[in-house]
CSV table of C-alpha atoms (C1' of nucleotides) in Angstrom, one decimal:
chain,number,residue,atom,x,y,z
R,1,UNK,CA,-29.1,-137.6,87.8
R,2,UNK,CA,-25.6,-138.8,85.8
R,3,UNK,CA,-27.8,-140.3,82.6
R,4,UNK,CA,-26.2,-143.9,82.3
R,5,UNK,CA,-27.1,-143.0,78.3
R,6,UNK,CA,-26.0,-146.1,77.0
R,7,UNK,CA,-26.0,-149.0,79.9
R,8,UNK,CA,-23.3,-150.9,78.5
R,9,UNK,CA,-21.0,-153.2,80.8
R,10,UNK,CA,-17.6,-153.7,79.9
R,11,UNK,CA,-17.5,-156.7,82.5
R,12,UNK,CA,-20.2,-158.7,80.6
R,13,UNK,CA,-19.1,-157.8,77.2
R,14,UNK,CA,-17.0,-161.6,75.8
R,15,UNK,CA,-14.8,-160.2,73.3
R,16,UNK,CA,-13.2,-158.1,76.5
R,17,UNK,CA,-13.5,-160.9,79.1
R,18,UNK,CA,-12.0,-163.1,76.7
R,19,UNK,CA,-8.4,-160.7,75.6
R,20,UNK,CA,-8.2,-160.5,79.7
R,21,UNK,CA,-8.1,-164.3,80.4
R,22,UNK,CA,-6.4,-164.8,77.2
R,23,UNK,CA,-3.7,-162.1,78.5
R,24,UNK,CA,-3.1,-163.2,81.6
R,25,UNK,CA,-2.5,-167.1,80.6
R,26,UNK,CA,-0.4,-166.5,78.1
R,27,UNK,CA,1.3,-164.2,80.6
R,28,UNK,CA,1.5,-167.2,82.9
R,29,UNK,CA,2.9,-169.5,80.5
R,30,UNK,CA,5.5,-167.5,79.2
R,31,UNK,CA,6.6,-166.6,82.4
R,32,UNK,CA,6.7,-170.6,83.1
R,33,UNK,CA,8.3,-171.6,80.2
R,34,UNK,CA,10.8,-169.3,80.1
R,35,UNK,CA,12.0,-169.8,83.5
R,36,UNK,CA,12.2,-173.4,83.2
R,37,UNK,CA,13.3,-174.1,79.8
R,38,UNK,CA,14.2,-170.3,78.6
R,39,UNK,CA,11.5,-170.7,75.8
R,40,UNK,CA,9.4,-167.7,74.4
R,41,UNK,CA,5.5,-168.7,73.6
R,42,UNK,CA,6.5,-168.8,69.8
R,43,UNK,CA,9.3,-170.7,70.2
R,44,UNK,CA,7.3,-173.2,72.1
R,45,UNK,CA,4.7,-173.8,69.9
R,46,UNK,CA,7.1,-174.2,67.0
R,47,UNK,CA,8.7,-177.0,68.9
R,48,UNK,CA,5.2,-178.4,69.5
R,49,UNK,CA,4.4,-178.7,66.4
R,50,UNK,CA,7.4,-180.5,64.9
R,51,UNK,CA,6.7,-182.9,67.6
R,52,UNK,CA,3.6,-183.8,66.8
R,53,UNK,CA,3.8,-183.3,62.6
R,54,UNK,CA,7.8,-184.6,62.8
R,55,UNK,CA,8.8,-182.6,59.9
R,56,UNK,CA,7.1,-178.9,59.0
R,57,UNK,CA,8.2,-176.0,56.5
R,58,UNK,CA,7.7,-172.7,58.4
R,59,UNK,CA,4.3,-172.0,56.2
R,60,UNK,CA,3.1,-175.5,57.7
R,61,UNK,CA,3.9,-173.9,61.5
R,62,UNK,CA,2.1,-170.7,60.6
R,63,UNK,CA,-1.1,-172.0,59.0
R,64,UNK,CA,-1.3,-174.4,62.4
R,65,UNK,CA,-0.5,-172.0,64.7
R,66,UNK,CA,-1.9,-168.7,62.8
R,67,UNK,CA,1.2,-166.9,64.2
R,68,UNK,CA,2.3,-164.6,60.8
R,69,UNK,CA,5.4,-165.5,59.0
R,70,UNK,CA,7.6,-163.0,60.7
R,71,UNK,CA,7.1,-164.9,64.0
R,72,UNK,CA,7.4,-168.4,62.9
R,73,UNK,CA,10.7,-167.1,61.2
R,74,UNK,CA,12.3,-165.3,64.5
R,75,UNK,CA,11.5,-168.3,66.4
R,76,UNK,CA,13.1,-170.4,64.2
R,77,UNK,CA,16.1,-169.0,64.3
R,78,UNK,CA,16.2,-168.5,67.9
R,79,UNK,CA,15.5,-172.3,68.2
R,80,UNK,CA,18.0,-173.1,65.3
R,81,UNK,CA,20.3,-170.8,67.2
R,82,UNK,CA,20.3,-173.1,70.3
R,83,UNK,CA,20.4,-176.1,68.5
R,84,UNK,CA,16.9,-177.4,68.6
R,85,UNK,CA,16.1,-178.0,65.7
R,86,UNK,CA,17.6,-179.3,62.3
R,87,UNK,CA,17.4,-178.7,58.8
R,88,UNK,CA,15.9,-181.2,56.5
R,89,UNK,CA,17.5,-180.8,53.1
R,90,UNK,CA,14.3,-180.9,50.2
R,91,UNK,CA,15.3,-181.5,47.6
R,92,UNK,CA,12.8,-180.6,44.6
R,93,UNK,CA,12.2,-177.5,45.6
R,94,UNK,CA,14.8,-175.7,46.9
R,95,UNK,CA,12.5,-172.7,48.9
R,96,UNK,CA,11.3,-174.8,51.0
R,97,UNK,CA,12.9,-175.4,54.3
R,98,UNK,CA,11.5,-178.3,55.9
R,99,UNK,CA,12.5,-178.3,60.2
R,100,UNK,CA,12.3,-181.5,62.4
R,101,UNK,CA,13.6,-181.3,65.9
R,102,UNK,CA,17.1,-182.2,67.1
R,103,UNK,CA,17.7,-184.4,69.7
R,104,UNK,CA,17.8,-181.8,71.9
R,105,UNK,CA,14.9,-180.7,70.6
R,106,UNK,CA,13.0,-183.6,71.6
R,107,UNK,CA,14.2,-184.1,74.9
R,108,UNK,CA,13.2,-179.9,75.5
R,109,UNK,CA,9.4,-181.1,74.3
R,110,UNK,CA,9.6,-184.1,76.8
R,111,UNK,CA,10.1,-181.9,79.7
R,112,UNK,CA,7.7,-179.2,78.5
R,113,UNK,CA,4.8,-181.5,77.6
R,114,UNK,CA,4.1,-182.7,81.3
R,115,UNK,CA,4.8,-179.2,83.1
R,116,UNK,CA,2.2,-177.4,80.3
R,117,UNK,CA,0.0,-180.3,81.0
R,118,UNK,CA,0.1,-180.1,84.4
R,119,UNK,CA,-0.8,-176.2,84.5
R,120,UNK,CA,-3.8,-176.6,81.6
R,121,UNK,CA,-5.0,-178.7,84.9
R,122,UNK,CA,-4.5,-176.7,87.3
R,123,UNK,CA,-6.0,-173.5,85.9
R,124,UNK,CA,-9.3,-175.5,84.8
R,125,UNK,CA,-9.7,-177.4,88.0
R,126,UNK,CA,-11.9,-175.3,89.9
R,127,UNK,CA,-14.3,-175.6,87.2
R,128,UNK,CA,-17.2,-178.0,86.6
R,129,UNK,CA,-16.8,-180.5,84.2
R,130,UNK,CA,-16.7,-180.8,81.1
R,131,UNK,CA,-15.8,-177.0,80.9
R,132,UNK,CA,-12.8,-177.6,79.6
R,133,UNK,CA,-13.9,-179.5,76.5
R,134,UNK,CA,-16.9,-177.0,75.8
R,135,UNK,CA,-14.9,-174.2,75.7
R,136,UNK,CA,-12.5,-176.5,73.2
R,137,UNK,CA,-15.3,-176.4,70.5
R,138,UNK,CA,-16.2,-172.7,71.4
R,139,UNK,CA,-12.6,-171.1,71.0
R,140,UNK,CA,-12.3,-173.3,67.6
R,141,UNK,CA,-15.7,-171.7,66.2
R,142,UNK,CA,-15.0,-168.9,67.3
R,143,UNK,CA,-11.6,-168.4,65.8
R,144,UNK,CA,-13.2,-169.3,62.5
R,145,UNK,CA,-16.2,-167.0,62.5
R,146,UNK,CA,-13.6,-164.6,63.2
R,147,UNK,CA,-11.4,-165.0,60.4
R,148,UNK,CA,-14.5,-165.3,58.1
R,149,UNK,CA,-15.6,-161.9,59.6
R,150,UNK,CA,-12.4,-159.7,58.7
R,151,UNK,CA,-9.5,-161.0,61.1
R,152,UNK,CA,-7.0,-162.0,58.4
R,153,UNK,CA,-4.0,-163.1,60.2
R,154,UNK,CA,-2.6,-159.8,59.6
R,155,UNK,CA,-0.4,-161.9,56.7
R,156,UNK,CA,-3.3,-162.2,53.7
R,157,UNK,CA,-1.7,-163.9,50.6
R,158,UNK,CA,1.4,-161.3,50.5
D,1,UNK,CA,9.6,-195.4,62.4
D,2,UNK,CA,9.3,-192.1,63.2
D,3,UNK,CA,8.6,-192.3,67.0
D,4,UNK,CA,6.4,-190.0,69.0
D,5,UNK,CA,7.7,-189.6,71.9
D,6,UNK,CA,5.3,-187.8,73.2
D,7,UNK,CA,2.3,-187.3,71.9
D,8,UNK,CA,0.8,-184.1,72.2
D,9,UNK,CA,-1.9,-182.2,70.5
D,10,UNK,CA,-1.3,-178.7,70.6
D,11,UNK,CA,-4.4,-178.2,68.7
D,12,UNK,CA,-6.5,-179.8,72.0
D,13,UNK,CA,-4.5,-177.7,74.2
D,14,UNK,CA,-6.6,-175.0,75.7
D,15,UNK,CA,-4.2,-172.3,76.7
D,16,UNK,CA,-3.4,-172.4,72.5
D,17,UNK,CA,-6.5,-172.3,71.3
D,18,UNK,CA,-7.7,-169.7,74.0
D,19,UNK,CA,-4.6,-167.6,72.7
D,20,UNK,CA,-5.5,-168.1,68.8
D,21,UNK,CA,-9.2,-167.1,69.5
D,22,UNK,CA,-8.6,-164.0,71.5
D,23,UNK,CA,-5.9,-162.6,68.6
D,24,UNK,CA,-8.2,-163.4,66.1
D,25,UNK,CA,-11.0,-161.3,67.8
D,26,UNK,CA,-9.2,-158.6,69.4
D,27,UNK,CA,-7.7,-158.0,65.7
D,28,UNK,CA,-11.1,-158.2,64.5
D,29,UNK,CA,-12.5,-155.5,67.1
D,30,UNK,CA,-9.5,-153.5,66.6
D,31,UNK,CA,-9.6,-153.4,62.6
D,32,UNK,CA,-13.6,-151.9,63.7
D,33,UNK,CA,-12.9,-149.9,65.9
D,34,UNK,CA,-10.1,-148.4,64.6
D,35,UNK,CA,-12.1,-147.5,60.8
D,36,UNK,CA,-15.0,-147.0,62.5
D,37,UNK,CA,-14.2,-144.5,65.2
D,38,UNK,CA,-10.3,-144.0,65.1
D,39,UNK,CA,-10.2,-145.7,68.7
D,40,UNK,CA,-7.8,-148.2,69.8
D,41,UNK,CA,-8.8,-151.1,72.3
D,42,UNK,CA,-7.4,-149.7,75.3
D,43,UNK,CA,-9.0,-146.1,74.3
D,44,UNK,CA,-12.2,-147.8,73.8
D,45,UNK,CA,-12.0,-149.7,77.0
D,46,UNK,CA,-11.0,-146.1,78.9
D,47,UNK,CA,-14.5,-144.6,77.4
D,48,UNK,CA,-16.3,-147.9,78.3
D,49,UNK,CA,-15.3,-147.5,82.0
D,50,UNK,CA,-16.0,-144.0,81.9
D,51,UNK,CA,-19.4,-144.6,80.4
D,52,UNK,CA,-20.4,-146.9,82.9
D,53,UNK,CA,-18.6,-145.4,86.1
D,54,UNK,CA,-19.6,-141.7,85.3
D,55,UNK,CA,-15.9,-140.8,86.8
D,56,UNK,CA,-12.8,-143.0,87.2
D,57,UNK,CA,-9.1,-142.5,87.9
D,58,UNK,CA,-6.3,-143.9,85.6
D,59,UNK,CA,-6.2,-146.4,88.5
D,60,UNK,CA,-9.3,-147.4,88.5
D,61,UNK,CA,-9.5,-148.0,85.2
D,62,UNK,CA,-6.3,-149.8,85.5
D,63,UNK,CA,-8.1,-152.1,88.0
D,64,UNK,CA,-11.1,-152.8,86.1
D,65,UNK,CA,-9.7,-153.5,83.0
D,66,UNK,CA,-6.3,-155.1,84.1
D,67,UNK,CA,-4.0,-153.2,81.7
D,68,UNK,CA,-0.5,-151.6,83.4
D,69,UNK,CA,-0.9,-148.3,84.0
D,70,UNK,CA,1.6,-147.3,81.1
D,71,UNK,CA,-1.1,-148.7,79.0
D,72,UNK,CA,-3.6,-146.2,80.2
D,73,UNK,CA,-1.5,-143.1,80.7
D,74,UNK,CA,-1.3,-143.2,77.0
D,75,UNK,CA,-4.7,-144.2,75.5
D,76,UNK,CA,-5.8,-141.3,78.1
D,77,UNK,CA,-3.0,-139.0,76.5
D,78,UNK,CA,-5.2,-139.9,73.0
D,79,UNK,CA,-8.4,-139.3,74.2
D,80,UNK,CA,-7.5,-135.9,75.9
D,81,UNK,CA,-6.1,-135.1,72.6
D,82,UNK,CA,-9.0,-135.7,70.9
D,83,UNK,CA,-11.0,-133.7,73.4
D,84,UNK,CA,-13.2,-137.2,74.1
D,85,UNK,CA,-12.4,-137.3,77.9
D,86,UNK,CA,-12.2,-133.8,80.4
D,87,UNK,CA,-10.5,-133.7,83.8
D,88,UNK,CA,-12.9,-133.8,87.0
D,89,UNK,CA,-10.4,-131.7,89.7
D,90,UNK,CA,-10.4,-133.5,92.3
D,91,UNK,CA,-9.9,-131.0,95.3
D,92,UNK,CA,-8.0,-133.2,98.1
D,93,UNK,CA,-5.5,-135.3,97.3
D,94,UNK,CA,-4.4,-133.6,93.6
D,95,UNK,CA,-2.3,-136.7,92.8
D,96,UNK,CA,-5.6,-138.0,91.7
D,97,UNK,CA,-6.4,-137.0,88.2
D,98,UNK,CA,-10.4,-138.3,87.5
D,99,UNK,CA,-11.4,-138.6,84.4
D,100,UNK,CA,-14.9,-138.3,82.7
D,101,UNK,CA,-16.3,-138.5,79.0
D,102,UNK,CA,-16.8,-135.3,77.4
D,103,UNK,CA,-20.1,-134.6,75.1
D,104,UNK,CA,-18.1,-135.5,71.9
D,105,UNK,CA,-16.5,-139.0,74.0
D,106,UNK,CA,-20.3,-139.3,75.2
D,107,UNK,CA,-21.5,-139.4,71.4
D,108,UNK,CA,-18.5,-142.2,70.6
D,109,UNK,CA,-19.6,-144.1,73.0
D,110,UNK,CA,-23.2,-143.9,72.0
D,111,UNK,CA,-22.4,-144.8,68.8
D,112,UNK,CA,-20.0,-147.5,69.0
D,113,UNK,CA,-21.8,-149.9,71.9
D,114,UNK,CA,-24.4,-150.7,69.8
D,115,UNK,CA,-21.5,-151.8,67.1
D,116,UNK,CA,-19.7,-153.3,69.4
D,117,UNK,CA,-22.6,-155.7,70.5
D,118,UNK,CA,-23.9,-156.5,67.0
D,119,UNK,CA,-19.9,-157.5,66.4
D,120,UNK,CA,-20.6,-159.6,70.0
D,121,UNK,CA,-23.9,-161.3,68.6
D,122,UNK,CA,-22.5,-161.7,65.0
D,123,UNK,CA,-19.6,-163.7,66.5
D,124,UNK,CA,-21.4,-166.4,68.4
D,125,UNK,CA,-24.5,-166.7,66.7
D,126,UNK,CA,-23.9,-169.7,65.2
D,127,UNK,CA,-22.8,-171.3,68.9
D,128,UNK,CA,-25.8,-172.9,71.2
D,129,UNK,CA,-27.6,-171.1,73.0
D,130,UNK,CA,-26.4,-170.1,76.6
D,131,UNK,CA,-22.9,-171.1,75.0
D,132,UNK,CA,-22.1,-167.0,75.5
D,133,UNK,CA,-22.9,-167.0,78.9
D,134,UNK,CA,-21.4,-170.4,79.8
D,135,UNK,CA,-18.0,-168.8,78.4
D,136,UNK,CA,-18.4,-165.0,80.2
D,137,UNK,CA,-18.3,-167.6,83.7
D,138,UNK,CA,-15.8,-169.6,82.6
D,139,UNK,CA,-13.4,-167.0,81.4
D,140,UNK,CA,-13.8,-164.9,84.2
D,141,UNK,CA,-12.7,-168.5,86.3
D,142,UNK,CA,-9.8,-168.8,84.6
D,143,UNK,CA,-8.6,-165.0,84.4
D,144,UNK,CA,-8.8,-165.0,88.7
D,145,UNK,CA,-7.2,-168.8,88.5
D,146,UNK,CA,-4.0,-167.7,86.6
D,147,UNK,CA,-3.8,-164.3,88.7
D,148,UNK,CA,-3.5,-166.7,91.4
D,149,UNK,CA,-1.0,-168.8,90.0
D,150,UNK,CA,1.6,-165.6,89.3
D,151,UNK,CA,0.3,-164.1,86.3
D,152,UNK,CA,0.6,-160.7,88.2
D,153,UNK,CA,-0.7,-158.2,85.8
D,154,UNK,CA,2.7,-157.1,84.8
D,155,UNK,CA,2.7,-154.4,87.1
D,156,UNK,CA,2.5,-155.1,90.8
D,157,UNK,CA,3.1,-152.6,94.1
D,158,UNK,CA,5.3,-150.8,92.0
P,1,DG,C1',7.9,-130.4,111.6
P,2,DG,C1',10.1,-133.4,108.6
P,3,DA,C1',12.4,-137.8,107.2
P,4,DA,C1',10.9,-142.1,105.2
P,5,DG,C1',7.8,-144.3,102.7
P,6,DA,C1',3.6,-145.1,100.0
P,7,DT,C1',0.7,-143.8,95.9
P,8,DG,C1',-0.9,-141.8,91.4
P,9,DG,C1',0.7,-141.0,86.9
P,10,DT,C1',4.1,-139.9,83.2
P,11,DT,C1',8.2,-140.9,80.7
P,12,DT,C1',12.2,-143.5,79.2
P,13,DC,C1',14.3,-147.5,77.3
P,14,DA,C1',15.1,-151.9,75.4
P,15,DG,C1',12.8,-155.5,73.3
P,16,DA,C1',8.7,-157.4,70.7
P,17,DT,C1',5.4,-156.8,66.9
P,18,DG,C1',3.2,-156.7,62.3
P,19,DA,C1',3.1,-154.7,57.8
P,20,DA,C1',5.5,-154.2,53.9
P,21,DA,C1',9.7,-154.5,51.2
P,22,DC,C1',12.9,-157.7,49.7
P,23,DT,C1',15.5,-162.1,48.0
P,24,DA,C1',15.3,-166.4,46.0
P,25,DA,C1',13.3,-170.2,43.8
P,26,DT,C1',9.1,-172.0,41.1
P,27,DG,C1',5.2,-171.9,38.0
P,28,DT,C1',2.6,-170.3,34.1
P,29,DC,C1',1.6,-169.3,29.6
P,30,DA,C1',2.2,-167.0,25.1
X,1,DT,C1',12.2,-169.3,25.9
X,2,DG,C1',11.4,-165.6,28.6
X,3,DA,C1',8.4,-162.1,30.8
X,4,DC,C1',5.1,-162.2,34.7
X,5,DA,C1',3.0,-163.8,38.5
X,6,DT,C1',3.4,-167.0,43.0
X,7,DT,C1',5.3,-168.9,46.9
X,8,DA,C1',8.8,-169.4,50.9
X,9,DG,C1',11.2,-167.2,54.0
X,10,DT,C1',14.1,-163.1,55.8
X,11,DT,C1',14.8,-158.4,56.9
X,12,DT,C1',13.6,-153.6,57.6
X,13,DC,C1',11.0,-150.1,59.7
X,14,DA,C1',7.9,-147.7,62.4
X,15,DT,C1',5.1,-148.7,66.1
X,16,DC,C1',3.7,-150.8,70.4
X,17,DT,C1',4.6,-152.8,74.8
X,18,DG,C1',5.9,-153.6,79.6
X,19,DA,C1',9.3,-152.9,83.1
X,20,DA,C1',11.6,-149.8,85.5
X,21,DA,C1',12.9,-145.1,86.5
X,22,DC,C1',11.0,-140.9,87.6
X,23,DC,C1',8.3,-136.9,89.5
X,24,DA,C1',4.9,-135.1,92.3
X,25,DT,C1',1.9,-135.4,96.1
X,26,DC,C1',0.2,-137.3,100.1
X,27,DT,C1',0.8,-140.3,104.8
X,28,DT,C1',3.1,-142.1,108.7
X,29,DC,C1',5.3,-141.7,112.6
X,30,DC,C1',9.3,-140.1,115.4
DNA sequence: GGAAGATGGTTTCAGATGAAACTAATGTCA
DNA sequence: TGACATTAGTTTCATCTGAAACCATCTTCC
């Protein structure tokens, strides 16, 4: 008689079943966008970001993306190394660093944007409707009772 | 006239926010786990298995929980140090190595689940109702859907 | 029986990661 | 004005991670 003393099921439990769908997209993506446009995830996001905002310090990327300063800054200069992005002089204050993307920049984003759209779409297919969006609201609530409940993005004010 | 290409919302993009929520909460559980109980995540998913399955192999753990087996040689290294897990010989094939929870990994586990699901509750409480079940579905959708699409977990035949 | 191959697990190695230290430029306020 | 605290961003360091190499033990099949 193995005593099952606490029936707890690792398959049910969300927090578990979310890291392993999380895992294995991101795993997806990153394969995807490195093959086609030799991208990491970081580097990606950065790039998305400057499209949409135009113009963004690294802070800006960071509190968007929640990735911590460390990461905005190596993807930076892996994107600045291949000539993605440009430097937008501010003058005023002279620590900040304001990025936009080069022309090259914006053509990368043009061919990304329809190929990571294209896969968001493919991976929720099988699902009923409306899925896609519920989830939307759910992830964004439940990033925020997270980082009310002690998940700091490991950066804190310094 | 600062033209937008293409416009994009990385903040609507689902693969993102899935990605932001899951780092914020497996930071979360971590920070926990790790004050609480001086477990990591994998370690506390090897005890989970073992709690539920009475007896499991690093591969089956591997299978259940989807990490590579590199992953689960070590947080089994930890545990055995810590005297939480004990070897189950398996006369037969002695490649195998089953594992089980020992009386101190039996009284971690008894401790931490009921943590672990007050963390669960306290992080979607303020979602509707039936949202948390809605999700467990969905995620578990999406984690077969991108295996499909090549998201191999890392680790293959060998 | 025994070569060739599969399988379970551990270890090595190179690259990624986050926390903290550090540099540089501003702000604050006495 | 000039200490002292803040903020932006980079770099260092110790750790973690996954892929591949590796070892040991079975299986297959000639």
């Amino acid at each position: 008689m193995k005593l099952m003393s606490t029936a707890f099921d690792l398959d049910a439990f969300l927090p578990y079943r979310l890291s392993v769908a999380s895992n294995l997209v991101s795993r997806l993506f990153a394969r995807r966008y490195a093959e086609e446009f030799g991208l990491t995830i970081a580097e990606w996001r950065v790039i998305a970001v400057l499209g949409a905002d135009g113009t963004a310090t690294a802070s800006a990327v960071r509190a968007r993306t929640g990735m911590d300063k460390a990461k905005v800054s190596r993807a930076v200069a892996g994107l600045e190394a291949r000539g993605l992005i440009r430097h937008v002089a501010h003058r005023g204050d002279r620590r900040l660093d304001p990025l936009a993307l080069s022309a090259a920049g914006r053509r990368i984003l043009d061919a990304i944007v329809p190929r990571a759209r294209a896969l968001e779409t493919e991976l929720f297919a099988a699902l009923p409707p409306g899925t896609r969006e519920a989830m939307e609201t759910a992830l964004r609530a439940i990033a925020d009772r997270a980082t009310v409940m002690g998940a700091g993005p490991g950066d804190g004010p310094d």
